[in-house]
Amino acid sequence: MPNVLSPPARLLLFGAGLACALPLLDTPALAQSPSAVESFTGEAGPRTNPEAIGVAPDGKVKWHGPLAPYAASLALAGLSFDVNVYDFFFSNPSAGLRPGQLSNSAYYLLSLDADLDKLAGVPGGWLHITQTFFGLRWNNRNMGADIGDTTIGYQPTFNRDFARLSILTYEQRLLDDRLAIEVGRTHPNRYYALPPCQSSVSCFQDILQINAGLSSPLYGVWGANVAYKTSPDDYIQAGAFAVTGRANFTSGWDFGHEPLNGVVTLAEIGHATTFVTDPYPSRVALTGFYNTADHEDNLRTVFGTSKGLNPGDPVRLRSGTSGVILTGSQVFWRADGGAEPGNLNPTSLQAYTSLAYAPDPTVPIRWNAFAGLTLQAPDQSRPHDRYGVKVNWQRISADYAQFLGDANFISGGSGEIYSRDKLVFEANAHLALGKNIFFEPVVQYLVNGNSFWNPFTPNRTKDGFYVGATLIVPLGQLLGLAPG
């Protein structure tokens, strides 16, 4: 390692640290080092890409920016870096428990991928590290309670600390990279039920987050995953990950000190194509999970009484829960009719859906489904622009709706039982601003929202509008740390 971390390398690392200190933005979620499945489906958003190391087919170097010479030489030696910045803005002008609030969170994601074949002679071996830094935070603690709802209230995660370890894994690729085994500090969201829509601020499956007990996507936990490509278009995978309570209150580096509440195991079988190989690409994935951790009963205390009416009594615990998720997308129309196979961003329409079901009646959500349409590259002079519409339907358990009504009554409200069914209507966009910088606005209208994140309040959730926006900045590419 001393001969690898030469003065240029140290300068490069200093540049990465300086980039994180810049008061531009700070980050919430999806940019992480790639797993085999993420690279395979292409659905995980901006990320470090070890397979992009080298030069383009036309002989042009892929790095541009002040640190490009150092990054290129380090990449050839086996070290690739990236810095991605996400700024998330949220507002509920008329929806939720306390309308008219604003929230913001910005995340810097610093990624390092080490090719251990080049560095240590380990064929197919990789080391992945991602450290997240948080900044530009306001109303970061209260926004979930101000909105309350399970769907639109989940997004503004409270990040207590300045930094969090997101990924620290060893990956072994075998059988010509068809088999990938990854172990270490990671997260199920890097592998399973990857979002089919192109809006990072609003495309997620509530059942995974709430019923399966997954932590926020950048809060890495101990885990292992095995993925195998049965063909260029098909894969199977399985993994097991720790269920860690209060993940937002740990640094990720405090090994052995966080509580282990259980294990969530997941398995998935999938098929995916892209415009590279298919004029009308599609994707389908079937995911199942089982969480061994205990969870609170929806309605009852240990004495058999209503936990909503008796908030001081210990709650009855239930053991284990499970669920299944079907995710799919299909490009069904393109303006050129498929006559331009070399166009990887044709003007086209994509339909997508995700349907999730929990057979366990003791968890809050029984069904969650969304479906939408995306108009891709409507103007060929702007090939990366996307415009979409979506509708999300959710059904909560009957006894959980009763609990929310009881909690509202004991807090001074009307006590009316909340509706089991909720709808969220959405319009979204993914707009290229130049230099691979993207802006993603979202407008939603909530109907029959609930008070999941703030049940003990006299207020009732109001139907109304919710507005979100994400600014994505590939700072690593702009600095020349990453190819682009």
Tab-separated table of N, CA and C in Angstrom, residues 279-360:
chain	number	residue	atom	x	y	z
A	279	PRO	N	-35.000	-3.774	-28.054
A	279	PRO	CA	-35.618	-2.498	-28.448
A	279	PRO	C	-36.770	-2.084	-27.537
A	280	TYR	N	-37.387	-3.064	-26.856
A	280	TYR	CA	-38.465	-2.784	-25.913
A	280	TYR	C	-38.132	-3.468	-24.585
A	281	PRO	N	-37.210	-2.899	-23.823
A	281	PRO	CA	-36.714	-3.582	-22.626
A	281	PRO	C	-37.793	-3.740	-21.557
A	282	SER	N	-37.589	-4.768	-20.734
A	282	SER	CA	-38.525	-5.072	-19.667
A	282	SER	C	-37.763	-5.546	-18.450
A	283	ARG	N	-38.500	-5.603	-17.344
A	283	ARG	CA	-37.905	-6.104	-16.116
A	283	ARG	C	-38.999	-6.680	-15.240
A	284	VAL	N	-38.736	-7.828	-14.616
A	284	VAL	CA	-39.659	-8.396	-13.651
A	284	VAL	C	-38.843	-9.040	-12.540
A	285	ALA	N	-39.266	-8.857	-11.300
A	285	ALA	CA	-38.569	-9.444	-10.149
A	285	ALA	C	-39.595	-9.863	-9.119
A	286	LEU	N	-39.427	-11.068	-8.591
A	286	LEU	CA	-40.272	-11.578	-7.515
A	286	LEU	C	-39.406	-11.723	-6.269
A	287	THR	N	-39.775	-11.011	-5.207
A	287	THR	CA	-38.971	-10.941	-3.987
A	287	THR	C	-39.784	-11.438	-2.804
A	288	GLY	N	-39.170	-12.248	-1.966
A	288	GLY	CA	-39.790	-12.666	-0.723
A	288	GLY	C	-38.880	-12.371	0.456
A	289	PHE	N	-39.462	-12.107	1.635
A	289	PHE	CA	-38.643	-11.831	2.815
A	289	PHE	C	-39.276	-12.460	4.045
A	290	TYR	N	-38.426	-12.745	5.043
A	290	TYR	CA	-38.876	-13.166	6.359
A	290	TYR	C	-37.985	-12.512	7.402
A	291	ASN	N	-38.613	-11.847	8.365
A	291	ASN	CA	-37.906	-11.140	9.426
A	291	ASN	C	-38.158	-11.868	10.742
A	292	THR	N	-37.075	-12.320	11.393
A	292	THR	CA	-37.221	-13.078	12.644
A	292	THR	C	-37.455	-12.194	13.856
A	293	ALA	N	-37.271	-10.881	13.741
A	293	ALA	CA	-37.362	-9.996	14.905
A	293	ALA	C	-38.786	-9.912	15.440
A	294	ASP	N	-38.897	-9.647	16.737
A	294	ASP	CA	-40.203	-9.377	17.329
A	294	ASP	C	-40.711	-8.012	16.873
A	295	HIS	N	-42.026	-7.885	16.798
A	295	HIS	CA	-42.616	-6.586	16.491
A	295	HIS	C	-43.849	-6.390	17.350
A	296	GLU	N	-44.247	-5.147	17.517
A	296	GLU	CA	-45.403	-4.829	18.342
A	296	GLU	C	-46.694	-5.287	17.676
A	297	ASP	N	-47.603	-5.811	18.484
A	297	ASP	CA	-48.949	-6.102	18.002
A	297	ASP	C	-49.615	-4.800	17.554
A	298	ASN	N	-50.458	-4.895	16.547
A	298	ASN	CA	-51.104	-3.692	16.017
A	298	ASN	C	-52.000	-2.996	17.034
A	299	LEU	N	-52.626	-3.772	17.947
A	299	LEU	CA	-53.698	-3.187	18.749
A	299	LEU	C	-53.598	-3.449	20.248
A	300	ARG	N	-53.043	-4.599	20.671
A	300	ARG	CA	-53.221	-5.037	22.040
A	300	ARG	C	-51.982	-4.872	22.913
A	301	THR	N	-52.218	-4.584	24.182
A	301	THR	CA	-51.176	-4.610	25.197
A	301	THR	C	-51.046	-6.040	25.724
A	302	VAL	N	-50.120	-6.261	26.623
A	302	VAL	CA	-49.954	-7.595	27.208
A	302	VAL	C	-51.160	-7.990	28.054
A	303	PHE	N	-52.002	-7.012	28.441
A	303	PHE	CA	-53.193	-7.278	29.236
A	303	PHE	C	-54.428	-7.493	28.366
A	304	GLY	N	-54.241	-7.443	27.040
A	304	GLY	CA	-55.356	-7.623	26.125
A	304	GLY	C	-56.163	-6.371	25.887
A	305	THR	N	-55.731	-5.241	26.434
A	305	THR	CA	-56.440	-3.978	26.248
A	305	THR	C	-55.887	-3.226	25.049
A	306	SER	N	-56.574	-2.164	24.653
A	306	SER	CA	-56.157	-1.367	23.513
A	306	SER	C	-54.879	-0.592	23.851
A	307	LYS	N	-53.858	-0.749	23.033
A	307	LYS	CA	-52.623	-0.002	23.296
A	307	LYS	C	-52.802	1.481	22.976
A	308	GLY	N	-53.775	1.801	22.113
A	308	GLY	CA	-54.052	3.204	21.830
A	308	GLY	C	-54.690	3.914	22.997
A	309	LEU	N	-55.557	3.214	23.725
A	309	LEU	CA	-56.233	3.805	24.881
A	309	LEU	C	-55.423	3.674	26.161
A	310	ASN	N	-54.383	2.851	26.137
A	310	ASN	CA	-53.541	2.624	27.329
A	310	ASN	C	-52.067	2.767	26.945
A	311	PRO	N	-51.643	3.979	26.584
A	311	PRO	CA	-50.284	4.156	26.067
A	311	PRO	C	-49.183	3.858	27.078
A	312	GLY	N	-49.501	3.779	28.348
A	312	GLY	CA	-48.484	3.492	29.348
A	312	GLY	C	-48.250	2.016	29.588
A	313	ASP	N	-49.098	1.154	29.062
A	313	ASP	CA	-48.969	-0.278	29.300
A	313	ASP	C	-48.028	-0.920	28.285
A	314	PRO	N	-47.305	-1.973	28.707
A	314	PRO	CA	-46.425	-2.663	27.758
A	314	PRO	C	-47.240	-3.313	26.639
A	315	VAL	N	-46.681	-3.267	25.432
A	315	VAL	CA	-47.395	-3.757	24.251
A	315	VAL	C	-47.084	-5.230	24.032
A	316	ARG	N	-48.084	-5.981	23.607
A	316	ARG	CA	-47.890	-7.390	23.263
A	316	ARG	C	-46.949	-7.498	22.064
A	317	LEU	N	-46.002	-8.425	22.120
A	317	LEU	CA	-45.051	-8.628	21.028
A	317	LEU	C	-45.430	-9.849	20.210
A	318	ARG	N	-45.198	-9.740	18.919
A	318	ARG	CA	-45.400	-10.839	17.988
A	318	ARG	C	-44.043	-11.235	17.414
A	319	SER	N	-43.893	-12.484	17.048
A	319	SER	CA	-42.595	-12.983	16.581
A	319	SER	C	-42.624	-13.234	15.075
A	320	GLY	N	-41.705	-12.558	14.351
A	320	GLY	CA	-41.507	-12.831	12.941
A	320	GLY	C	-42.602	-12.287	12.043
A	321	THR	N	-42.227	-11.962	10.821
A	321	THR	CA	-43.193	-11.523	9.816
A	321	THR	C	-42.600	-11.750	8.434
A	322	SER	N	-43.466	-11.771	7.428
A	322	SER	CA	-43.010	-12.093	6.078
A	322	SER	C	-43.797	-11.289	5.055
A	323	GLY	N	-43.351	-11.370	3.803
A	323	GLY	CA	-44.041	-10.671	2.736
A	323	GLY	C	-43.476	-11.045	1.385
A	324	VAL	N	-44.192	-10.647	0.341
A	324	VAL	CA	-43.768	-10.934	-1.024
A	324	VAL	C	-44.009	-9.693	-1.872
A	325	ILE	N	-43.107	-9.442	-2.825
A	325	ILE	CA	-43.164	-8.235	-3.659
A	325	ILE	C	-42.943	-8.625	-5.116
A	326	LEU	N	-43.818	-8.156	-5.995
A	326	LEU	CA	-43.663	-8.349	-7.438
A	326	LEU	C	-43.429	-6.993	-8.071
A	327	THR	N	-42.332	-6.856	-8.797
A	327	THR	CA	-41.955	-5.596	-9.429
A	327	THR	C	-41.785	-5.816	-10.932
A	328	GLY	N	-42.297	-4.899	-11.744
A	328	GLY	CA	-42.164	-5.073	-13.181
A	328	GLY	C	-42.177	-3.756	-13.933
A	329	SER	N	-41.574	-3.745	-15.104
A	329	SER	CA	-41.618	-2.591	-15.996
A	329	SER	C	-41.512	-3.071	-17.432
A	330	GLN	N	-42.057	-2.279	-18.367
A	330	GLN	CA	-42.044	-2.651	-19.780
A	330	GLN	C	-42.104	-1.396	-20.638
A	331	VAL	N	-41.156	-1.255	-21.557
A	331	VAL	CA	-41.255	-0.230	-22.600
A	331	VAL	C	-42.184	-0.785	-23.674
A	332	PHE	N	-43.297	-0.096	-23.929
A	332	PHE	CA	-44.284	-0.627	-24.861
A	332	PHE	C	-44.465	0.228	-26.112
A	333	TRP	N	-43.813	1.391	-26.144
A	333	TRP	CA	-43.903	2.249	-27.339
A	333	TRP	C	-42.630	3.060	-27.460
A	334	ARG	N	-42.155	3.219	-28.697
A	334	ARG	CA	-41.054	4.119	-28.973
A	334	ARG	C	-41.314	4.801	-30.300
A	335	ALA	N	-40.946	6.064	-30.373
A	335	ALA	CA	-41.306	6.886	-31.527
A	335	ALA	C	-40.694	6.367	-32.818
A	336	ASP	N	-39.511	5.755	-32.741
A	336	ASP	CA	-38.862	5.258	-33.960
A	336	ASP	C	-39.284	3.837	-34.318
A	337	GLY	N	-40.199	3.253	-33.515
A	337	GLY	CA	-40.654	1.905	-33.801
A	337	GLY	C	-39.578	0.846	-33.694
A	338	GLY	N	-38.461	1.177	-33.056
A	338	GLY	CA	-37.359	0.229	-32.940
A	338	GLY	C	-36.423	0.239	-34.126
A	339	ALA	N	-36.599	1.211	-35.019
A	339	ALA	CA	-35.779	1.251	-36.236
A	339	ALA	C	-34.374	1.779	-35.992
A	340	GLU	N	-34.105	2.359	-34.807
A	340	GLU	CA	-32.784	2.895	-34.501
A	340	GLU	C	-32.201	2.130	-33.314
A	341	PRO	N	-31.683	0.924	-33.550
A	341	PRO	CA	-31.178	0.113	-32.429
A	341	PRO	C	-29.989	0.728	-31.709
A	342	GLY	N	-29.271	1.635	-32.365
A	342	GLY	CA	-28.133	2.271	-31.712
A	342	GLY	C	-28.512	3.389	-30.770
A	343	ASN	N	-29.779	3.797	-30.763
A	343	ASN	CA	-30.235	4.870	-29.883
A	343	ASN	C	-30.587	4.274	-28.528
A	344	LEU	N	-29.763	4.551	-27.505
A	344	LEU	CA	-29.982	3.998	-26.177
A	344	LEU	C	-30.896	4.864	-25.319
A	345	ASN	N	-31.343	6.002	-25.856
A	345	ASN	CA	-32.299	6.868	-25.160
A	345	ASN	C	-33.390	7.304	-26.133
A	346	PRO	N	-34.141	6.345	-26.690
A	346	PRO	CA	-35.177	6.729	-27.657
A	346	PRO	C	-36.375	7.365	-26.959
A	347	THR	N	-37.109	8.164	-27.706
A	347	THR	CA	-38.381	8.654	-27.204
A	347	THR	C	-39.309	7.461	-27.046
A	348	SER	N	-39.762	7.226	-25.804
A	348	SER	CA	-40.485	5.985	-25.530
A	348	SER	C	-41.381	6.148	-24.315
A	349	LEU	N	-42.291	5.181	-24.173
A	349	LEU	CA	-43.171	5.111	-23.009
A	349	LEU	C	-42.907	3.808	-22.261
A	350	GLN	N	-42.763	3.924	-20.942
A	350	GLN	CA	-42.550	2.768	-20.084
A	350	GLN	C	-43.663	2.691	-19.043
A	351	ALA	N	-44.241	1.510	-18.892
A	351	ALA	CA	-45.186	1.251	-17.811
A	351	ALA	C	-44.479	0.456	-16.723
A	352	TYR	N	-44.824	0.717	-15.468
A	352	TYR	CA	-44.191	-0.003	-14.368
A	352	TYR	C	-45.189	-0.219	-13.235
A	353	THR	N	-44.893	-1.198	-12.401
A	353	THR	CA	-45.757	-1.477	-11.264
A	353	THR	C	-44.976	-2.199	-10.181
A	354	SER	N	-45.495	-2.151	-8.972
A	354	SER	CA	-44.960	-2.925	-7.856
A	354	SER	C	-46.122	-3.277	-6.941
A	355	LEU	N	-46.258	-4.565	-6.622
A	355	LEU	CA	-47.345	-5.047	-5.782
A	355	LEU	C	-46.742	-5.838	-4.629
A	356	ALA	N	-47.074	-5.468	-3.395
A	356	ALA	CA	-46.535	-6.131	-2.214
A	356	ALA	C	-47.673	-6.562	-1.306
A	357	TYR	N	-47.524	-7.754	-0.696
A	357	TYR	CA	-48.541	-8.312	0.186
A	357	TYR	C	-47.873	-8.910	1.410
A	358	ALA	N	-48.475	-8.668	2.584
A	358	ALA	CA	-48.000	-9.247	3.835
A	358	ALA	C	-49.079	-10.169	4.378
A	359	PRO	N	-48.828	-11.478	4.451
A	359	PRO	CA	-49.843	-12.404	4.960
A	359	PRO	C	-50.076	-12.300	6.456
A	360	ASP	N	-49.188	-11.631	7.164
A	360	ASP	CA	-49.263	-11.526	8.622
A	360	ASP	C	-50.226	-10.391	9.007
